[in-house]
Amino acid sequence: MRDMLLIALYAFLGAAAVGLLGAGALRLLRHRSIGASLAVVTTVAVGSMLAGTLAVAWAMFLSSHDLTVVTTVVAMAAVVSLPTALLLGRRVVVGSRELATAARDFGDGGSFTPPAETAPAELVAISRELALTSERLAASREREHALETSRRELVAWISHDLRTPLAGLRAMSEALEDGIVDDPARYHRQIRTEVERLNGMVGDLFELSRIHAGALALTPARISVYDLVGDALAGADPLAREYGVRLVGGQVDAVPIEVDGKEMTRVLANLLVNAIRHTPADGTVAVAAEHSADHVVLSVTDGCGGISDEDLPRVFDTGWRGTDARTPPAGAGLGLAIVRGIVEAHAGHADVHNVTGGCRFEVTLPAART
Ligand SMILES: Nc1ncnc2c1ncn2[C@@H]1O[C@H](COP(=O)(O)OP(=O)(O)OP(=O)(O)O)[C@@H](O)[C@H]1O
Ligand SMILES: [Mg+2]
């Protein structure tokens, strides 16, 4: 028993000496290739066995024959294990090098192509994560690109929309100045209409820029949906008469909501103006408000004949104003972007879907706290 304890002690001391040397070597090599560290680990494994054996042999006076046998066995173990470790190290090094090259490519703006080399599971997991990140990056680049394009288009449209009435205003004012107009009152009316339209457009642009900058300062107050809808219907009545469209506001629940009254009136006004403009004469535009425990849904249903499936997801985009050649654009395409911006600032959401004979715009808002 005592002998066994002594053997264990000597073997431990011999192995510990090699282990300490190995730890020092690993520390020195910590910034080097993993291949070098693996070689050290294998050398320590074989070396500690040899050192332990030699220590025991020296203390216990093993016969030189036995010592040679043990040393030869250990040497053979080293011959096999060292190349194995180096092979593994090489696989890891090659795998990580390929991963680094692939990652560099996708950092430069390309997409990430996972390396073909079969690498260890950890590297494969990193590669999978990089592929997912690459997909997310590509999607965000696409979004950014689409946003930039729509911003550029908007500037082009707005410049055009501003330039046309301004040219008209200039021509009319010059004609008035030169006194060559038969009916000056008609010109004055026309100038006033154009100025009001321009004023509305600039107001919309200002509102939209405040929404985009997150600077829309809301002053929420508790108001009745009934009053909100009533005010909006009264405001839209002259336009509805002009277009020969019937306004209906029958299905409105008298529930309270907590919103900025001015902004929410603008939301309903924009929806109503659109609905009236897109409904043929003698048609009907209906406003409704339904409530559930935690939501109030305001809806405006028109008789526009439906919006095509490919246009439906785009109607709320800033500056988008339809692709239907039969209905030339009447506005700047800002109204629904403002609707969405204001509604989202109220923690709600705006949607549209087709119904029989027309479409329904819905604004969902959180119900007022009781
Ligand atoms: N009620 C509706 N029925 C059918 N199409 C609609 C309706 N409302 C909007 N659209 C389509 O969506 C487009 C965008 O609407 P939006 O209100 O944003 O802009 P606009 O009415 O053209 O201009 P603006 O509101 O700035 O004066 C419209 O040009 C139209 O093609
Ligand atoms: Mg509009």
Tab-separated table of C-alpha atoms in Angstrom, residues 74-238:
chain	number	residue	atom	x	y	z
A	74	VAL	CA	5.292	6.280	-24.541
A	75	ALA	CA	7.348	7.340	-27.585
A	76	MET	CA	5.007	5.409	-29.872
A	77	ALA	CA	2.033	7.105	-28.210
A	78	ALA	CA	3.702	10.449	-28.953
A	79	VAL	CA	4.317	9.481	-32.599
A	80	VAL	CA	0.600	8.811	-33.069
A	81	SER	CA	-0.978	11.525	-30.923
A	82	LEU	CA	1.135	14.495	-32.053
A	83	PRO	CA	0.218	14.255	-35.772
A	84	THR	CA	-3.425	13.675	-34.754
A	85	ALA	CA	-3.395	16.885	-32.739
A	86	LEU	CA	-1.651	18.751	-35.550
A	87	LEU	CA	-4.231	17.437	-38.016
A	88	LEU	CA	-7.089	18.667	-35.813
A	89	GLY	CA	-5.319	22.006	-35.348
A	90	ARG	CA	-4.966	22.349	-39.098
A	91	ARG	CA	-8.658	21.659	-39.633
A	92	VAL	CA	-9.617	24.336	-37.137
A	93	VAL	CA	-7.120	26.804	-38.628
A	94	VAL	CA	-8.271	26.207	-42.217
A	95	GLY	CA	-11.951	26.386	-41.153
A	96	SER	CA	-11.544	29.653	-39.268
A	97	ARG	CA	-9.450	31.154	-42.061
A	98	GLU	CA	-12.190	30.384	-44.586
A	99	LEU	CA	-14.799	31.757	-42.213
A	100	ALA	CA	-12.777	34.976	-41.844
A	101	THR	CA	-12.558	35.362	-45.640
A	102	ALA	CA	-16.314	34.774	-46.051
A	103	ALA	CA	-17.100	37.250	-43.242
A	104	ARG	CA	-14.795	39.865	-44.840
A	105	ASP	CA	-16.648	39.486	-48.161
A	106	PHE	CA	-20.034	40.118	-46.598
A	107	GLY	CA	-18.691	43.032	-44.569
A	108	ASP	CA	-17.634	44.601	-47.875
A	109	GLY	CA	-21.252	44.661	-49.064
A	110	GLY	CA	-21.619	41.180	-50.584
A	111	SER	CA	-23.689	38.383	-49.138
A	112	PHE	CA	-22.319	35.697	-46.818
A	113	THR	CA	-21.542	32.340	-48.439
A	114	PRO	CA	-20.788	29.696	-45.800
A	115	PRO	CA	-17.369	28.023	-46.393
A	116	ALA	CA	-17.524	24.603	-48.060
A	117	GLU	CA	-14.859	23.019	-45.778
A	118	THR	CA	-16.394	20.805	-43.091
A	119	ALA	CA	-15.338	22.620	-39.950
A	120	PRO	CA	-15.886	21.750	-36.263
A	121	ALA	CA	-19.401	22.254	-34.853
A	122	GLU	CA	-18.536	25.573	-33.139
A	123	LEU	CA	-17.311	27.109	-36.389
A	124	VAL	CA	-20.362	25.761	-38.229
A	125	ALA	CA	-22.567	27.413	-35.564
A	126	ILE	CA	-20.742	30.751	-36.036
A	127	SER	CA	-21.097	30.369	-39.786
A	128	ARG	CA	-24.857	29.784	-39.392
A	129	GLU	CA	-25.190	32.896	-37.221
A	130	LEU	CA	-23.233	34.915	-39.774
A	131	ALA	CA	-25.527	33.697	-42.555
A	132	LEU	CA	-28.576	34.858	-40.546
A	133	THR	CA	-26.932	38.222	-39.814
A	134	SER	CA	-26.090	38.554	-43.488
A	135	GLU	CA	-29.755	37.978	-44.409
A	136	ARG	CA	-30.899	40.577	-41.878
A	137	LEU	CA	-28.297	43.022	-43.167
A	138	ALA	CA	-29.411	42.473	-46.771
A	139	ALA	CA	-33.059	43.072	-45.775
A	140	SER	CA	-32.155	46.280	-43.942
A	141	ARG	CA	-30.032	47.463	-46.893
A	142	GLU	CA	-33.016	46.836	-49.160
A	143	ARG	CA	-35.328	48.768	-46.816
A	144	GLU	CA	-32.868	51.640	-46.656
A	145	HIS	CA	-32.584	51.649	-50.426
A	146	ALA	CA	-36.388	51.651	-50.857
A	147	LEU	CA	-36.698	54.475	-48.313
A	148	GLU	CA	-34.036	56.506	-50.065
A	149	THR	CA	-35.721	55.950	-53.444
A	150	SER	CA	-39.131	56.951	-52.101
A	151	ARG	CA	-37.604	60.049	-50.464
A	152	ARG	CA	-35.971	61.029	-53.765
A	153	GLU	CA	-39.217	60.411	-55.658
A	154	LEU	CA	-41.134	62.445	-53.103
A	155	VAL	CA	-38.813	65.438	-53.517
A	156	ALA	CA	-39.168	65.166	-57.307
A	157	TRP	CA	-42.991	64.927	-57.122
A	158	ILE	CA	-43.339	67.720	-54.611
A	159	SER	CA	-41.080	70.007	-56.654
A	160	HIS	CA	-43.211	69.239	-59.691
A	161	ASP	CA	-46.470	69.700	-57.783
A	162	LEU	CA	-45.298	73.025	-56.424
A	163	ARG	CA	-43.883	74.276	-59.698
A	164	THR	CA	-47.079	73.717	-61.746
A	165	PRO	CA	-49.462	75.818	-59.610
A	166	LEU	CA	-46.740	78.430	-59.066
A	167	ALA	CA	-46.348	78.808	-62.844
A	168	GLY	CA	-50.142	79.193	-63.121
A	169	LEU	CA	-50.182	81.772	-60.333
A	170	ARG	CA	-47.408	83.728	-61.998
A	171	ALA	CA	-49.236	83.713	-65.371
A	172	MET	CA	-52.513	84.801	-63.767
A	173	SER	CA	-50.932	87.585	-61.710
A	174	GLU	CA	-49.029	88.869	-64.783
A	175	ALA	CA	-52.245	88.876	-66.824
A	176	LEU	CA	-54.013	90.797	-64.032
A	177	GLU	CA	-51.097	93.214	-63.790
A	178	ASP	CA	-51.171	93.868	-67.544
A	179	GLY	CA	-54.945	94.446	-67.402
A	180	ILE	CA	-55.638	91.989	-70.194
A	181	VAL	CA	-58.177	89.906	-68.288
A	182	ASP	CA	-61.892	89.929	-69.164
A	183	ASP	CA	-63.068	88.365	-65.904
A	184	PRO	CA	-60.691	89.384	-63.066
A	185	ALA	CA	-63.012	87.919	-60.386
A	186	ARG	CA	-62.581	84.436	-61.863
A	187	TYR	CA	-58.797	84.883	-61.769
A	188	HIS	CA	-58.944	86.010	-58.153
A	189	ARG	CA	-60.996	82.953	-57.218
A	190	GLN	CA	-58.612	80.700	-59.111
A	191	ILE	CA	-55.585	82.286	-57.417
A	192	ARG	CA	-57.186	81.831	-54.031
A	193	THR	CA	-57.967	78.152	-54.727
A	194	GLU	CA	-54.395	77.480	-55.869
A	195	VAL	CA	-52.917	79.294	-52.861
A	196	GLU	CA	-55.115	77.240	-50.533
A	197	ARG	CA	-54.028	74.026	-52.237
A	198	LEU	CA	-50.360	75.016	-51.957
A	199	ASN	CA	-50.904	75.977	-48.346
A	200	GLY	CA	-52.439	72.555	-47.640
A	201	MET	CA	-49.550	70.795	-49.338
A	202	VAL	CA	-46.917	72.726	-47.394
A	203	GLY	CA	-48.891	72.044	-44.196
A	204	ASP	CA	-48.930	68.306	-45.008
A	205	LEU	CA	-45.192	68.314	-45.698
A	206	PHE	CA	-44.561	70.070	-42.402
A	207	GLU	CA	-46.744	67.580	-40.525
A	208	LEU	CA	-44.990	64.662	-42.199
A	209	SER	CA	-41.543	66.007	-41.388
A	210	ARG	CA	-42.605	66.374	-37.728
A	211	ILE	CA	-43.870	62.783	-37.743
A	212	HIS	CA	-40.650	61.466	-39.318
A	213	ALA	CA	-38.522	63.461	-36.885
A	214	GLY	CA	-40.561	62.025	-33.977
A	215	ALA	CA	-41.424	65.607	-33.023
A	216	LEU	CA	-45.199	65.227	-33.100
A	217	ALA	CA	-46.170	66.628	-29.700
A	218	LEU	CA	-49.512	65.061	-28.809
A	219	THR	CA	-51.833	66.518	-26.200
A	220	PRO	CA	-54.153	63.598	-25.498
A	221	ALA	CA	-57.541	64.346	-24.007
A	222	ARG	CA	-60.540	62.189	-23.275
A	223	ILE	CA	-63.118	62.728	-26.002
A	224	SER	CA	-66.154	60.875	-27.235
A	225	VAL	CA	-65.779	58.957	-30.500
A	226	TYR	CA	-69.268	60.202	-31.305
A	227	ASP	CA	-68.128	63.864	-31.186
A	228	LEU	CA	-64.929	63.105	-33.096
A	229	VAL	CA	-66.801	61.433	-35.948
A	230	GLY	CA	-69.512	64.117	-35.889
A	231	ASP	CA	-66.936	66.897	-36.313
A	232	ALA	CA	-65.168	65.025	-39.126
A	233	LEU	CA	-68.453	64.401	-40.967
A	234	ALA	CA	-69.442	68.074	-40.644
A	235	GLY	CA	-66.037	69.118	-42.018
A	236	ALA	CA	-66.293	66.767	-45.010
A	237	ASP	CA	-69.892	67.632	-45.838
A	238	PRO	CA	-69.173	70.462	-48.353
